[in-house]
PDB file of C-alpha atoms in Angstrom:
ATOM      1  CA  MET A   1     217.362 138.554 174.174  1.00  0.00           C
ATOM      2  CA  ASP A   2     217.376 138.225 170.437  1.00  0.00           C
ATOM      3  CA  ALA A   3     218.505 134.728 169.403  1.00  0.00           C
ATOM      4  CA  ARG A   4     221.177 136.195 167.120  1.00  0.00           C
ATOM      5  CA  ARG A   5     222.919 137.735 170.147  1.00  0.00           C
ATOM      6  CA  ALA A   6     222.729 134.652 172.396  1.00  0.00           C
ATOM      7  CA  ARG A   7     226.031 132.860 173.035  1.00  0.00           C
ATOM      8  CA  VAL A   8     227.175 129.658 174.734  1.00  0.00           C
ATOM      9  CA  SER A   9     230.835 129.145 175.574  1.00  0.00           C
ATOM     10  CA  VAL A  10     232.721 126.600 173.500  1.00  0.00           C
ATOM     11  CA  PHE A  11     233.897 125.244 176.877  1.00  0.00           C
ATOM     12  CA  ASP A  12     230.341 124.674 178.140  1.00  0.00           C
ATOM     13  CA  ASN A  13     229.918 121.049 179.251  1.00  0.00           C
ATOM     14  CA  GLY A  14     226.510 120.866 177.581  1.00  0.00           C
ATOM     15  CA  PHE A  15     228.065 121.873 174.275  1.00  0.00           C
ATOM     16  CA  LEU A  16     231.100 119.610 174.700  1.00  0.00           C
ATOM     17  CA  TYR A  17     229.573 116.518 176.317  1.00  0.00           C
ATOM     18  CA  GLY A  18     225.774 116.791 176.281  1.00  0.00           C
ATOM     19  CA  ASP A  19     225.976 117.349 180.052  1.00  0.00           C
ATOM     20  CA  GLY A  20     222.650 118.859 180.989  1.00  0.00           C
ATOM     21  CA  VAL A  21     218.899 118.582 181.332  1.00  0.00           C
ATOM     22  CA  PHE A  22     215.897 119.952 179.497  1.00  0.00           C
ATOM     23  CA  ASP A  23     212.136 120.217 179.655  1.00  0.00           C
ATOM     24  CA  THR A  24     209.633 121.405 177.084  1.00  0.00           C
ATOM     25  CA  LEU A  25     206.485 123.308 177.968  1.00  0.00           C
ATOM     26  CA  ARG A  26     203.442 124.256 175.931  1.00  0.00           C
ATOM     27  CA  GLY A  27     202.224 127.831 175.760  1.00  0.00           C
ATOM     28  CA  PHE A  28     198.884 129.200 174.630  1.00  0.00           C
ATOM     29  CA  GLY A  29     199.087 132.910 173.935  1.00  0.00           C
ATOM     30  CA  LYS A  30     200.741 134.483 176.953  1.00  0.00           C
ATOM     31  CA  ARG A  31     199.956 131.529 179.245  1.00  0.00           C
ATOM     32  CA  VAL A  32     202.080 128.437 179.930  1.00  0.00           C
ATOM     33  CA  TRP A  33     200.403 125.120 180.666  1.00  0.00           C
ATOM     34  CA  ASN A  34     201.303 123.288 183.885  1.00  0.00           C
ATOM     35  CA  VAL A  35     204.455 125.348 184.414  1.00  0.00           C
ATOM     36  CA  ARG A  36     205.117 124.324 188.030  1.00  0.00           C
ATOM     37  CA  VAL A  37     204.946 120.587 187.242  1.00  0.00           C
ATOM     38  CA  HIS A  38     207.531 121.125 184.507  1.00  0.00           C
ATOM     39  CA  ILE A  39     209.739 123.211 186.813  1.00  0.00           C
ATOM     40  CA  ASP A  40     209.671 120.528 189.501  1.00  0.00           C
ATOM     41  CA  ARG A  41     210.668 117.858 186.950  1.00  0.00           C
ATOM     42  CA  PHE A  42     213.408 120.134 185.567  1.00  0.00           C
ATOM     43  CA  TYR A  43     214.933 120.640 189.017  1.00  0.00           C
ATOM     44  CA  GLU A  44     214.638 116.930 189.829  1.00  0.00           C
ATOM     45  CA  SER A  45     216.369 115.994 186.555  1.00  0.00           C
ATOM     46  CA  ALA A  46     219.229 118.370 187.385  1.00  0.00           C
ATOM     47  CA  ARG A  47     219.495 117.014 190.937  1.00  0.00           C
ATOM     48  CA  ARG A  48     219.812 113.445 189.636  1.00  0.00           C
ATOM     49  CA  ILE A  49     222.966 114.294 187.690  1.00  0.00           C
ATOM     50  CA  HIS A  50     224.332 116.579 190.403  1.00  0.00           C
ATOM     51  CA  ILE A  51     223.739 119.940 188.731  1.00  0.00           C
ATOM     52  CA  VAL A  52     222.801 122.556 191.313  1.00  0.00           C
ATOM     53  CA  LEU A  53     220.452 125.127 189.798  1.00  0.00           C
ATOM     54  CA  PRO A  54     221.061 128.403 191.664  1.00  0.00           C
ATOM     55  CA  TRP A  55     217.820 130.082 190.595  1.00  0.00           C
ATOM     56  CA  LYS A  56     214.704 130.001 192.737  1.00  0.00           C
ATOM     57  CA  LYS A  57     211.875 128.099 191.100  1.00  0.00           C
ATOM     58  CA  GLU A  58     209.602 131.151 191.193  1.00  0.00           C
ATOM     59  CA  GLN A  59     212.216 133.215 189.328  1.00  0.00           C
ATOM     60  CA  LEU A  60     212.372 130.561 186.619  1.00  0.00           C
ATOM     61  CA  VAL A  61     208.551 130.574 186.407  1.00  0.00           C
ATOM     62  CA  ARG A  62     208.637 134.370 185.902  1.00  0.00           C
ATOM     63  CA  TRP A  63     211.271 134.071 183.150  1.00  0.00           C
ATOM     64  CA  ILE A  64     209.253 131.359 181.385  1.00  0.00           C
ATOM     65  CA  GLU A  65     206.054 133.380 181.601  1.00  0.00           C
ATOM     66  CA  ALA A  66     207.898 136.472 180.344  1.00  0.00           C
ATOM     67  CA  THR A  67     209.191 134.454 177.372  1.00  0.00           C
ATOM     68  CA  ALA A  68     205.638 133.353 176.515  1.00  0.00           C
ATOM     69  CA  ALA A  69     204.279 136.882 176.951  1.00  0.00           C
ATOM     70  CA  LYS A  70     206.990 138.506 174.847  1.00  0.00           C
ATOM     71  CA  ASN A  71     206.555 136.062 171.950  1.00  0.00           C
ATOM     72  CA  ASN A  72     202.751 135.816 172.302  1.00  0.00           C
ATOM     73  CA  PHE A  73     202.457 132.978 169.768  1.00  0.00           C
ATOM     74  CA  LYS A  74     199.003 131.463 169.421  1.00  0.00           C
ATOM     75  CA  GLU A  75     200.595 128.175 170.520  1.00  0.00           C
ATOM     76  CA  SER A  76     204.226 127.872 171.567  1.00  0.00           C
ATOM     77  CA  ARG A  77     206.870 125.384 172.534  1.00  0.00           C
ATOM     78  CA  ILE A  78     209.064 126.704 175.331  1.00  0.00           C
ATOM     79  CA  ARG A  79     212.229 124.753 175.995  1.00  0.00           C
ATOM     80  CA  LEU A  80     214.302 124.985 179.163  1.00  0.00           C
ATOM     81  CA  THR A  81     217.863 123.770 178.919  1.00  0.00           C
ATOM     82  CA  ALA A  82     220.404 123.807 181.735  1.00  0.00           C
ATOM     83  CA  THR A  83     223.961 122.588 181.386  1.00  0.00           C
ATOM     84  CA  ARG A  84     226.591 122.089 184.064  1.00  0.00           C
ATOM     85  CA  GLY A  85     228.200 125.257 182.708  1.00  0.00           C
ATOM     86  CA  GLU A  86     231.590 126.300 181.462  1.00  0.00           C
ATOM     87  CA  SER A  87     234.595 124.194 182.434  1.00  0.00           C
ATOM     88  CA  LYS A  88     238.221 125.229 182.456  1.00  0.00           C
ATOM     89  CA  PRO A  89     239.818 124.841 179.011  1.00  0.00           C
ATOM     90  CA  GLY A  90     241.556 121.481 178.881  1.00  0.00           C
ATOM     91  CA  ALA A  91     239.803 120.193 181.996  1.00  0.00           C
ATOM     92  CA  ALA A  92     238.003 117.370 180.198  1.00  0.00           C
ATOM     93  CA  TYR A  93     235.581 115.584 182.523  1.00  0.00           C
ATOM     94  CA  ASP A  94     236.608 117.776 185.478  1.00  0.00           C
ATOM     95  CA  PHE A  95     233.042 118.620 186.361  1.00  0.00           C
ATOM     96  CA  THR A  96     234.133 120.369 189.539  1.00  0.00           C
ATOM     97  CA  SER A  97     235.605 123.188 187.436  1.00  0.00           C
ATOM     98  CA  CYS A  98     232.081 124.214 186.327  1.00  0.00           C
ATOM     99  CA  LYS A  99     231.055 127.002 188.693  1.00  0.00           C
ATOM    100  CA  MET A 100     227.763 128.267 187.224  1.00  0.00           C
ATOM    101  CA  PRO A 101     225.189 126.350 185.159  1.00  0.00           C
ATOM    102  CA  THR A 102     224.170 127.730 181.778  1.00  0.00           C
ATOM    103  CA  LEU A 103     220.420 128.329 181.384  1.00  0.00           C
ATOM    104  CA  LEU A 104     218.582 128.729 178.092  1.00  0.00           C
ATOM    105  CA  ILE A 105     214.876 129.509 177.764  1.00  0.00           C
ATOM    106  CA  THR A 106     213.686 129.491 174.174  1.00  0.00           C
ATOM    107  CA  GLY A 107     210.244 130.021 172.743  1.00  0.00           C
ATOM    108  CA  LEU A 108     209.130 128.980 169.270  1.00  0.00           C
ATOM    109  CA  PRO A 109     205.745 128.603 167.618  1.00  0.00           C
ATOM    110  CA  ALA A 110     204.234 125.144 168.101  1.00  0.00           C
ATOM    111  CA  HIS A 111     203.142 123.358 164.972  1.00  0.00           C
ATOM    112  CA  PRO A 112     200.704 120.457 165.139  1.00  0.00           C
ATOM    113  CA  GLY A 113     201.658 117.189 163.507  1.00  0.00           C
ATOM    114  CA  PRO A 114     199.992 115.940 160.337  1.00  0.00           C
ATOM    115  CA  ALA A 115     196.241 115.291 160.599  1.00  0.00           C
ATOM    116  CA  GLU A 116     196.760 111.559 159.955  1.00  0.00           C
ATOM    117  CA  TYR A 117     198.744 111.299 163.197  1.00  0.00           C
ATOM    118  CA  TYR A 118     195.676 112.413 165.119  1.00  0.00           C
ATOM    119  CA  LYS A 119     193.379 110.173 163.122  1.00  0.00           C
ATOM    120  CA  ASN A 120     195.488 106.985 162.917  1.00  0.00           C
ATOM    121  CA  GLY A 121     198.101 107.430 165.619  1.00  0.00           C
ATOM    122  CA  ILE A 122     201.791 106.759 165.047  1.00  0.00           C
ATOM    123  CA  ARG A 123     204.096 103.775 165.493  1.00  0.00           C
ATOM    124  CA  ILE A 124     206.954 104.230 167.918  1.00  0.00           C
ATOM    125  CA  VAL A 125     209.949 102.245 169.024  1.00  0.00           C
ATOM    126  CA  THR A 126     211.316 102.562 172.536  1.00  0.00           C
ATOM    127  CA  PHE A 127     214.554 101.283 173.966  1.00  0.00           C
ATOM    128  CA  LEU A 128     216.319 101.199 177.282  1.00  0.00           C
ATOM    129  CA  HIS A 129     219.586 103.117 177.086  1.00  0.00           C
ATOM    130  CA  LEU A 130     220.619 103.572 180.706  1.00  0.00           C
ATOM    131  CA  GLU A 131     221.311 100.772 183.173  1.00  0.00           C
ATOM    132  CA  ASP A 132     221.004 103.163 186.133  1.00  0.00           C
ATOM    133  CA  ASP A 133     217.258 103.217 186.825  1.00  0.00           C
ATOM    134  CA  SER A 134     217.683 106.062 189.331  1.00  0.00           C
ATOM    135  CA  LEU A 135     217.593 108.340 186.260  1.00  0.00           C
ATOM    136  CA  GLY A 136     214.276 107.030 184.930  1.00  0.00           C
ATOM    137  CA  GLY A 137     211.669 109.662 184.110  1.00  0.00           C
ATOM    138  CA  ALA A 138     214.139 112.531 183.818  1.00  0.00           C
ATOM    139  CA  ALA A 139     214.996 114.359 180.600  1.00  0.00           C
ATOM    140  CA  PHE A 140     218.677 114.649 179.752  1.00  0.00           C
ATOM    141  CA  LEU A 141     220.636 116.021 176.842  1.00  0.00           C
ATOM    142  CA  PRO A 142     222.006 113.462 174.367  1.00  0.00           C
ATOM    143  CA  GLY A 143     225.343 112.086 175.530  1.00  0.00           C
ATOM    144  CA  ILE A 144     224.432 111.933 179.205  1.00  0.00           C
ATOM    145  CA  GLU A 145     225.554 108.300 179.393  1.00  0.00           C
ATOM    146  CA  SER A 146     229.162 109.494 179.135  1.00  0.00           C
ATOM    147  CA  ILE A 147     228.568 111.943 181.982  1.00  0.00           C
ATOM    148  CA  VAL A 148     226.563 109.808 184.400  1.00  0.00           C
ATOM    149  CA  THR A 149     229.360 107.341 184.995  1.00  0.00           C
ATOM    150  CA  PRO A 150     232.115 109.877 185.841  1.00  0.00           C
ATOM    151  CA  THR A 151     229.825 112.018 188.011  1.00  0.00           C
ATOM    152  CA  SER A 152     228.535 108.921 189.783  1.00  0.00           C
ATOM    153  CA  TYR A 153     232.115 107.871 190.461  1.00  0.00           C
ATOM    154  CA  LEU A 154     232.851 111.325 191.812  1.00  0.00           C
ATOM    155  CA  LYS A 155     229.953 110.812 194.198  1.00  0.00           C
ATOM    156  CA  ALA A 156     231.368 107.394 195.179  1.00  0.00           C
ATOM    157  CA  ARG A 157     228.550 105.463 193.547  1.00  0.00           C
ATOM    158  CA  TRP A 158     230.707 102.649 192.118  1.00  0.00           C
ATOM    159  CA  HIS A 159     228.947  99.778 190.405  1.00  0.00           C
ATOM    160  CA  ASP A 160     230.154  96.221 190.653  1.00  0.00           C
ATOM    161  CA  HIS A 161     231.837  95.387 187.333  1.00  0.00           C
ATOM    162  CA  GLU A 162     234.397  92.863 188.564  1.00  0.00           C
ATOM    163  CA  SER A 163     234.382  90.990 185.279  1.00  0.00           C
ATOM    164  CA  GLU A 164     235.465  94.198 183.534  1.00  0.00           C
ATOM    165  CA  GLY A 165     238.250  94.914 186.029  1.00  0.00           C
ATOM    166  CA  VAL A 166     236.596  98.062 187.398  1.00  0.00           C
ATOM    167  CA  PRO A 167     236.915  98.362 191.192  1.00  0.00           C
ATOM    168  CA  ALA A 168     233.698  97.996 193.159  1.00  0.00           C
TER     169      ALA A 168
END
């Protein structure tokens, strides 16, 4: 689909709350590198925040490969994004009202970084932003911290915060 025709509901939890997962793949011409490893990680990331992806993995592989083939960039960056889907208007944080996840597969040309990055490397800063280490290694949309707690509570995964007055 042409990007100008693509639409996401204003009631989509990914749009409203950053409630979703993503993965980025690298394409070379019509081929996608390590696609099944990325698909497995994508599904595992969704599982960890209780998003059920209804599509078979092989169907998703075909859609990704079709995206790469249609664009046929020399090198591409293919991004998968899945959100919990559209919620009922006014049903803030009622994640059970989301019946179907939203899936986006986008393909853009990949551009290498500046030559000095490859020659000298780059400096990075990392930080720990989630206390729940069960989410480590997964890729989530920004804002997931505000989603993890309510969905964990819905799944009866209360944490002990007695000093804060939150029931254990």
